[in-house]
PDB file of C-alpha atoms in Angstrom:
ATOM      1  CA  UNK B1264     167.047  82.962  52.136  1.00  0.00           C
ATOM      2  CA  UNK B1265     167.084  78.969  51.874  1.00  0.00           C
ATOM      3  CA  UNK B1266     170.462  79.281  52.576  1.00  0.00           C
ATOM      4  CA  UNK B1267     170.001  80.791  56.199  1.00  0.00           C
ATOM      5  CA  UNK B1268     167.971  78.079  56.719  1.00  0.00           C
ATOM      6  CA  UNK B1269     171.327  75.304  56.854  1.00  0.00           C
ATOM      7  CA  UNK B1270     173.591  77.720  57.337  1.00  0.00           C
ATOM      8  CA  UNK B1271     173.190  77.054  61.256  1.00  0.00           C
ATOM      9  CA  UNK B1272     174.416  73.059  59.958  1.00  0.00           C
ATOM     10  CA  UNK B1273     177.605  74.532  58.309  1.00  0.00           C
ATOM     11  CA  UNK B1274     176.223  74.533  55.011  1.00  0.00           C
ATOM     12  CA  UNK B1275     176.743  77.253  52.537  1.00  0.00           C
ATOM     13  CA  UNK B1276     177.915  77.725  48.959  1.00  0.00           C
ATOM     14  CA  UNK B1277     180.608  80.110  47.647  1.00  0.00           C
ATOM     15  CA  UNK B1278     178.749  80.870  44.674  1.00  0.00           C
ATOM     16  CA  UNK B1279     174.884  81.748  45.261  1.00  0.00           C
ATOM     17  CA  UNK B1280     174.379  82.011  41.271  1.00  0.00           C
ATOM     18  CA  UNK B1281     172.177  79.593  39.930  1.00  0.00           C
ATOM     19  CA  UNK B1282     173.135  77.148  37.488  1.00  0.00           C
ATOM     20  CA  UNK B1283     171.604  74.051  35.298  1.00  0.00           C
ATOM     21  CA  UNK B1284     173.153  71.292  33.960  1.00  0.00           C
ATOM     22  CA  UNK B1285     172.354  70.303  30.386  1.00  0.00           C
ATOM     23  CA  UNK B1286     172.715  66.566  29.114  1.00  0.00           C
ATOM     24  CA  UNK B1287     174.652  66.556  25.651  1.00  0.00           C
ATOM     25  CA  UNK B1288     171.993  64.611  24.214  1.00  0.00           C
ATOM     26  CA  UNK B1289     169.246  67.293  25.087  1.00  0.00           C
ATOM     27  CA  UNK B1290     171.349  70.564  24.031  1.00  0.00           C
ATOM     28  CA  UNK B1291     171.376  67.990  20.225  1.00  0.00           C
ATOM     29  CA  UNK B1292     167.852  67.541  20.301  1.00  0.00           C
ATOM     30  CA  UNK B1293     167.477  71.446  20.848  1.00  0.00           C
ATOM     31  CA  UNK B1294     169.669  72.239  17.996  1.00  0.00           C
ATOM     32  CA  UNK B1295     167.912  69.613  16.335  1.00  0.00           C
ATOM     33  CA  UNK B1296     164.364  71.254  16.763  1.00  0.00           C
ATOM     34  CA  UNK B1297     166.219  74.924  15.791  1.00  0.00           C
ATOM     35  CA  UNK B1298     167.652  74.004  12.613  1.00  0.00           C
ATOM     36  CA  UNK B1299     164.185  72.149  11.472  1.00  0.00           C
ATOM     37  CA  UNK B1300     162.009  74.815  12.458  1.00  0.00           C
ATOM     38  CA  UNK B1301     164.295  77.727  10.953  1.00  0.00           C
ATOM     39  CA  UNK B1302     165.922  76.011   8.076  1.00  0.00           C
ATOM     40  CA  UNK B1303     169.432  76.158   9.977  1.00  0.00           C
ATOM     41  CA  UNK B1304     170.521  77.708  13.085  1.00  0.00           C
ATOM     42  CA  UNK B1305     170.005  82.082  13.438  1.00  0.00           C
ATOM     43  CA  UNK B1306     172.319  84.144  13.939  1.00  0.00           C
ATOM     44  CA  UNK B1307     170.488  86.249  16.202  1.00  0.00           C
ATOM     45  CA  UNK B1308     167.742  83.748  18.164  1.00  0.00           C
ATOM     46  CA  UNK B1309     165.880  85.858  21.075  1.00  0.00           C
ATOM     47  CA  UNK B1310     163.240  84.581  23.561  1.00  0.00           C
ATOM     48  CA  UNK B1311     160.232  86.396  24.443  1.00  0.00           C
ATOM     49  CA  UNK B1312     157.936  84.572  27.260  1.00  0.00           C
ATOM     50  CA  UNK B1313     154.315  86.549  27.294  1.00  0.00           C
ATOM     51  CA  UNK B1314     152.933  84.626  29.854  1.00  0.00           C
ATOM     52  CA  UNK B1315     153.609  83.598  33.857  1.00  0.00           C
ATOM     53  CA  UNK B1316     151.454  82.425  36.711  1.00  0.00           C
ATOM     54  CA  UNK B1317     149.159  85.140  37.056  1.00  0.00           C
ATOM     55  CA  UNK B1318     147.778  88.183  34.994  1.00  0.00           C
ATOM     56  CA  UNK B1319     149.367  90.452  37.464  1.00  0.00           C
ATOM     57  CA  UNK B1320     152.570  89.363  36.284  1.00  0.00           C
ATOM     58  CA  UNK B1321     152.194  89.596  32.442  1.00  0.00           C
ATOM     59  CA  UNK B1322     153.699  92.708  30.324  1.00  0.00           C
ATOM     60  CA  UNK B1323     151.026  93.639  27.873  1.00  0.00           C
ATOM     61  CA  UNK B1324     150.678  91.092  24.957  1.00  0.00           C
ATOM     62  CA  UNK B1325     150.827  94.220  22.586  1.00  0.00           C
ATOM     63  CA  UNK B1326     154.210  95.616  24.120  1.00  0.00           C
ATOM     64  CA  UNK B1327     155.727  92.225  23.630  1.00  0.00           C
ATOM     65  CA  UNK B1328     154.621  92.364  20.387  1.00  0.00           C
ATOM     66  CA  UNK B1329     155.638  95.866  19.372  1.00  0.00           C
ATOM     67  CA  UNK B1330     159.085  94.590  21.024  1.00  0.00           C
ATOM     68  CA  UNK B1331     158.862  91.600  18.806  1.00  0.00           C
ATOM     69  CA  UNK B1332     158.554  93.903  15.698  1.00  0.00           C
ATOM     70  CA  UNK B1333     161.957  95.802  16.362  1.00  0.00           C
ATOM     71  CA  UNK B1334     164.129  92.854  17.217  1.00  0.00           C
ATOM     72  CA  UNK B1335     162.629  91.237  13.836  1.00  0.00           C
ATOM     73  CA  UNK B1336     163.252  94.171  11.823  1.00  0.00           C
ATOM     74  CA  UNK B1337     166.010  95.831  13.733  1.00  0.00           C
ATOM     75  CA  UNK B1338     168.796  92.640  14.405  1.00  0.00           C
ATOM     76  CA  UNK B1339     167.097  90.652  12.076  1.00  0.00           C
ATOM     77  CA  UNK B1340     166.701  88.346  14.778  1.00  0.00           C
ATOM     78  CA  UNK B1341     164.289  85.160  14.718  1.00  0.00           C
ATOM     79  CA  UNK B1342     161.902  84.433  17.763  1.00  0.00           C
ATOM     80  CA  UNK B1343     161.336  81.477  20.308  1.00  0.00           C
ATOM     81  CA  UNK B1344     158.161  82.105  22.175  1.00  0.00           C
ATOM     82  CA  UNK B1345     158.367  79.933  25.618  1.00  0.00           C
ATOM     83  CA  UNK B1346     155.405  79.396  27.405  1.00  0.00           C
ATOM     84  CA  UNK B1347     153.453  76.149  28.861  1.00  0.00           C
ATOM     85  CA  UNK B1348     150.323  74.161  27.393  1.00  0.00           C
ATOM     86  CA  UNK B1349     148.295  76.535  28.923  1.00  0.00           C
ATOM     87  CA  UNK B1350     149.621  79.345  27.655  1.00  0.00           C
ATOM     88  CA  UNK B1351     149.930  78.284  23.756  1.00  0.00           C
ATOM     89  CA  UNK B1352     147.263  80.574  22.512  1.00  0.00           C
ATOM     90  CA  UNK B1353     148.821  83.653  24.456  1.00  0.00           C
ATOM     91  CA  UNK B1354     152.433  82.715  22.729  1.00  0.00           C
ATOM     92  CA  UNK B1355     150.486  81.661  19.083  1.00  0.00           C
ATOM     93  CA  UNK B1356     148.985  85.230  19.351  1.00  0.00           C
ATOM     94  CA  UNK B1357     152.208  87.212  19.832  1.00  0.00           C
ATOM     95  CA  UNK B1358     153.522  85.486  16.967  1.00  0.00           C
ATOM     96  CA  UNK B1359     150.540  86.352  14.756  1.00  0.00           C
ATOM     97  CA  UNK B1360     150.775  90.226  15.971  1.00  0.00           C
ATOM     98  CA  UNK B1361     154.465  90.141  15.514  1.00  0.00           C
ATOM     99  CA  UNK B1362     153.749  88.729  11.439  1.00  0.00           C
ATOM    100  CA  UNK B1363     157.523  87.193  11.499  1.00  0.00           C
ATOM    101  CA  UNK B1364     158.258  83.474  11.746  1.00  0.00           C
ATOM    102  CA  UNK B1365     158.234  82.194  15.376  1.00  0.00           C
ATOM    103  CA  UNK B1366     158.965  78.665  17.497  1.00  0.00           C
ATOM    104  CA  UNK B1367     156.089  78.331  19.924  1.00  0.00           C
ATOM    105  CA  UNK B1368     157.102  75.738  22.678  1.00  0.00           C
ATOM    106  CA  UNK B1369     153.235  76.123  23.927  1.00  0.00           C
ATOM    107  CA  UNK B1370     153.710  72.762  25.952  1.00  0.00           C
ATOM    108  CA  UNK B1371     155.123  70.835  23.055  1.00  0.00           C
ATOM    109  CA  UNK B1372     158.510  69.983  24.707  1.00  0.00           C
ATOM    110  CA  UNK B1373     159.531  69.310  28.500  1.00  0.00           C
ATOM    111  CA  UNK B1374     161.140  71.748  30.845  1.00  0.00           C
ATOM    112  CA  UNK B1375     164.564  70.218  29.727  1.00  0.00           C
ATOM    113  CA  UNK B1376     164.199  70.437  26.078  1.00  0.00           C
ATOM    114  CA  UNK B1377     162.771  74.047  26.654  1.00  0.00           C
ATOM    115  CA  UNK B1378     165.867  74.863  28.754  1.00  0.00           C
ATOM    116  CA  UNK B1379     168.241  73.462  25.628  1.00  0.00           C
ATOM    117  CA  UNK B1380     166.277  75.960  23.306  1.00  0.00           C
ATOM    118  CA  UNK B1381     166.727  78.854  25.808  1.00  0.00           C
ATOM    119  CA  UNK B1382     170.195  78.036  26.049  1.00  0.00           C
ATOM    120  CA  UNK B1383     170.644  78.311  22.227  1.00  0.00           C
ATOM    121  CA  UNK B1384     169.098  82.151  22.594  1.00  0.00           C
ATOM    122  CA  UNK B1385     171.258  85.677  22.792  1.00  0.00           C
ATOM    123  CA  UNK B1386     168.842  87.037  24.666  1.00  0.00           C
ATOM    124  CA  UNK B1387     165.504  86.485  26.887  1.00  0.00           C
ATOM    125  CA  UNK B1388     163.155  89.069  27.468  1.00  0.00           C
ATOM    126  CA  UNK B1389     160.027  87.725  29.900  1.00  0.00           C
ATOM    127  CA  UNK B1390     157.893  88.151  32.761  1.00  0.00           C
ATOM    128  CA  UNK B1391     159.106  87.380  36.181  1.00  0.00           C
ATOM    129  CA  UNK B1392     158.556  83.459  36.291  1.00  0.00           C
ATOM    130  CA  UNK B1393     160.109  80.310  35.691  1.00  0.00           C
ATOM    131  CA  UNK B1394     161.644  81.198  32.097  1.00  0.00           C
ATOM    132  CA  UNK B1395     163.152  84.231  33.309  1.00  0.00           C
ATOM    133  CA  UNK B1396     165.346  82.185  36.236  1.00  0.00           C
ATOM    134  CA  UNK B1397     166.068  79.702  34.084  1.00  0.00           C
ATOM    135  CA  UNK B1398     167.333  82.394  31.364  1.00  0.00           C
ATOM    136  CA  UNK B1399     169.778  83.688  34.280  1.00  0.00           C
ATOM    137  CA  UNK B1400     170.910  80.047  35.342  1.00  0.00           C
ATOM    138  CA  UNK B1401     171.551  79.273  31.746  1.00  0.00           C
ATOM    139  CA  UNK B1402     173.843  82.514  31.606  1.00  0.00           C
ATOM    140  CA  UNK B1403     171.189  83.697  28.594  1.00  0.00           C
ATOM    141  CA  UNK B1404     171.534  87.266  28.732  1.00  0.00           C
ATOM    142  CA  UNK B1405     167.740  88.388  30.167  1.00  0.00           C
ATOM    143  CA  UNK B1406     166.041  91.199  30.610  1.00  0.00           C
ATOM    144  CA  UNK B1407     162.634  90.488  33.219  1.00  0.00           C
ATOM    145  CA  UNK B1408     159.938  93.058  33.173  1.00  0.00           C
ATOM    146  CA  UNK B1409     159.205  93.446  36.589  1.00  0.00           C
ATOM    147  CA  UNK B1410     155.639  94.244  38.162  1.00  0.00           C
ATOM    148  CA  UNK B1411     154.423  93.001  41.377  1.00  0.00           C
ATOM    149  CA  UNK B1412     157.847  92.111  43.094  1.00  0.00           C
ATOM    150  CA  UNK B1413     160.658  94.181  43.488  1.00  0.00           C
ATOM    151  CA  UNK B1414     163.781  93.117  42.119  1.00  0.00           C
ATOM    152  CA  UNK B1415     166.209  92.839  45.304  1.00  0.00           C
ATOM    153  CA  UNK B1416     163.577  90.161  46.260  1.00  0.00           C
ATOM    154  CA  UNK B1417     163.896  88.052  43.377  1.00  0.00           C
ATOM    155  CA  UNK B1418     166.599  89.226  41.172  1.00  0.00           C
ATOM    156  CA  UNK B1419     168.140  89.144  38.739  1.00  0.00           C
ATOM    157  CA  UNK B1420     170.512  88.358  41.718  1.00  0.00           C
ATOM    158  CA  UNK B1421     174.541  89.229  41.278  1.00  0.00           C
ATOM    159  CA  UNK B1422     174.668  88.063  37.456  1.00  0.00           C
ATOM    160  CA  UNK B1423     176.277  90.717  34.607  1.00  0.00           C
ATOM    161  CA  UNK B1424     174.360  89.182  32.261  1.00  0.00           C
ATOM    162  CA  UNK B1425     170.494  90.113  33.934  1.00  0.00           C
ATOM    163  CA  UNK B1426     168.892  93.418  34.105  1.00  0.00           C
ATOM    164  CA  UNK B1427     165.368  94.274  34.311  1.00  0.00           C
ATOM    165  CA  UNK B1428     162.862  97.147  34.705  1.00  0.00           C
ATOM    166  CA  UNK B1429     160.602  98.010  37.521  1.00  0.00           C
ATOM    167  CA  UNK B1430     159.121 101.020  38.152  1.00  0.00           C
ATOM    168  CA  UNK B1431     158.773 101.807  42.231  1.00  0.00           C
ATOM    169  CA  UNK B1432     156.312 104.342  41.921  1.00  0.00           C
ATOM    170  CA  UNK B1433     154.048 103.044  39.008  1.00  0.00           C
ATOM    171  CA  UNK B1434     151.275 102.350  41.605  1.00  0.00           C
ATOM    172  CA  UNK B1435     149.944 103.799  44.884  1.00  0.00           C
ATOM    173  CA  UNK B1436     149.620 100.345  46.605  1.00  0.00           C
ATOM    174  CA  UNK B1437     153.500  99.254  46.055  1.00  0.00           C
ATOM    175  CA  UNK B1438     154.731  97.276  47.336  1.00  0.00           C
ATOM    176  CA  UNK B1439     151.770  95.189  46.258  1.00  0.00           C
ATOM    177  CA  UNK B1440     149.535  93.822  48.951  1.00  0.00           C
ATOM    178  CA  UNK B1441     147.401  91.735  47.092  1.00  0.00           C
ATOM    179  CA  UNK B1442     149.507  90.561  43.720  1.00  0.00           C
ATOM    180  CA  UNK B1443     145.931  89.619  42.099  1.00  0.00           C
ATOM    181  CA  UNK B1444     145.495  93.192  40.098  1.00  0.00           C
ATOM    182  CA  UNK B1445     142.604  92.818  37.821  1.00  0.00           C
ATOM    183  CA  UNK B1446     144.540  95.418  35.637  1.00  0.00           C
ATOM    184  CA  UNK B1447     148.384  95.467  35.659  1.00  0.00           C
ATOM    185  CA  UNK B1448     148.932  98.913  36.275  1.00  0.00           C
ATOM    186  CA  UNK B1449     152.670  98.944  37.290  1.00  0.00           C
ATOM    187  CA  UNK B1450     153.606  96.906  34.074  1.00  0.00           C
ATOM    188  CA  UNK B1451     152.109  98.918  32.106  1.00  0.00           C
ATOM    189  CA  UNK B1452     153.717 101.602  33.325  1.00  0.00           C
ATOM    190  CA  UNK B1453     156.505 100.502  31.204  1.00  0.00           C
ATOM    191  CA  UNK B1454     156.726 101.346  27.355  1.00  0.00           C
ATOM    192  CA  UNK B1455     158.060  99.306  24.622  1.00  0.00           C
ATOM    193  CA  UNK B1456     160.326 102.445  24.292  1.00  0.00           C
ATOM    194  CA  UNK B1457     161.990 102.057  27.395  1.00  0.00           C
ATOM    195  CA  UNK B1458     162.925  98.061  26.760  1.00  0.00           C
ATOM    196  CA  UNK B1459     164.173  98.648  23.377  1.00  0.00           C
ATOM    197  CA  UNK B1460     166.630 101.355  25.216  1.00  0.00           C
ATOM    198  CA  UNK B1461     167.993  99.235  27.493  1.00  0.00           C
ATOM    199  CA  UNK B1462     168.543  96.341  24.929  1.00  0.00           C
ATOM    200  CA  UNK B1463     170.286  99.030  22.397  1.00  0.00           C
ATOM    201  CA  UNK B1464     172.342 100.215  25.649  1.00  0.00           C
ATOM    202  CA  UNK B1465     173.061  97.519  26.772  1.00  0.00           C
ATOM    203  CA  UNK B1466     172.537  94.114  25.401  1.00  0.00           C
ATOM    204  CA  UNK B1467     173.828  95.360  22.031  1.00  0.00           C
ATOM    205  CA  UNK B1468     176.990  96.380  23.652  1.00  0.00           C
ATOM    206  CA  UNK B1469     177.670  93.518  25.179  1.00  0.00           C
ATOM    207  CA  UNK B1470     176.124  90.291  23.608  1.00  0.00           C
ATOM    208  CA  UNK B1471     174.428  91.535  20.178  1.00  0.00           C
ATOM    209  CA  UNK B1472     176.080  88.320  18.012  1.00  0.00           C
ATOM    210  CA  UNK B1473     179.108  89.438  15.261  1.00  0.00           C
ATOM    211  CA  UNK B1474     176.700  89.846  12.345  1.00  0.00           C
ATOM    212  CA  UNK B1475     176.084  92.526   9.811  1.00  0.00           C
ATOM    213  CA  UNK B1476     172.597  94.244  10.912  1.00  0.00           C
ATOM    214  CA  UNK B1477     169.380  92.365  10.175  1.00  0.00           C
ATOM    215  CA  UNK B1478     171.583  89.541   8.760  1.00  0.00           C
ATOM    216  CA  UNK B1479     169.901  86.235  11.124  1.00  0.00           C
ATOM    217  CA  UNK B1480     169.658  83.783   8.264  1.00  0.00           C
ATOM    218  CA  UNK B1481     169.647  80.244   9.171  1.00  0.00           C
ATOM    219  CA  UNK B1482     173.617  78.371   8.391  1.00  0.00           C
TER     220      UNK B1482
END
């Protein structure tokens, strides 16, 4: 769509993928932060990001957590919550109803360093908001749980490694005319169940790191 907007001028772009660039020094200071929060790096590091602009857009904290549960128990796999300043107690939460050892960003690093960390992740599983773009631009395989907006309007957009989950007919009133839902209704429409299928069918086809099952221990 911004596109159309120079494409009058001659302007275009062969690839419309997104992409970010990360300074050397930045991906070192990610690692850095990794290895001293884990004791080394994971084998299996996975992203979970609980929050996003508006209630409307936010999965229920318990599904992320029950989702937290399996990949802990299931691949083993150790946990980066993302989420701003504001949302620290919302990300210090899921890691207390999840019960397994978790990096919190709440605020604590800038967009940059937060972007190193995601890049350092096999997978991303979040809300549609900033994280979840920046998952897909990082080529982090990510899985957005989709509400409010329907996916052909803001992706993931042309990328093998993005899928997501929306469910058309979870509410009368889609497509959503007011996007300020007291109650989520469409996200909850979706079940832990259904997010742990499409991870097993298809992120642990395709991207689940060579490690013997529930064998993340720091190197």
């Amino acid at each position: 769509k911004r596109l159309n907007f120079v494409r009058p001028l001659g302007a275009d772009a062969a690839d419309t993928r997104m992409e970010i660039f990360l300074p050397p020094p930045v991906k070192k200071e990610a690692a850095r932060i990794v290895q001293e929060h884990f004791g080394g790096i994971p084998t299996c590091l996975i992203a979970l990001h609980p929050g996003g602009s508006d209630a409307y857009k936010q999965w229920p904290l318990g599904s992320f957590a029950t989702l937290g549960r399996f990949l802990q128990e299931t691949y083993g796999a150790h946990l980066l919550i993302i989420g701003n300043r504001s949302e620290r107690p919302l990300g210090e939460e899921l890691a207390r109803q999840i019960g397994a050892p978790a990096l919190v960003t709440g605020g604590h690093y800038n967009l940059l360093t937060v972007a190193a960390l995601l890049h350092n992740c096999h997978l991303l599983v979040g809300n549609d908001s900033g994280p979840l773009h920046l998952g897909l631009a990082l080529k982090t395989p990510s899985i957005g749980v989709l509400g409010a907006d329907d996916p052909r309007r803001i992706g993931p957009y042309r990328v093998s490694w993005g899928a997501c989950l929306f469910k058309e007919d979870a509410c009368p009133r889609n497509p959503c005319i007011t996007k300020r839902c007291p109650r989520s209704v469409c996200l909850e429409a979706i079940r832990p169940e259904e997010v742990i299928r499409l991870i097993q069918d298809w992120w642990a086809l395709h991207y689940l790191p060579a490690a013997p099952k529930g064998e993340a221990h720091g190197g």
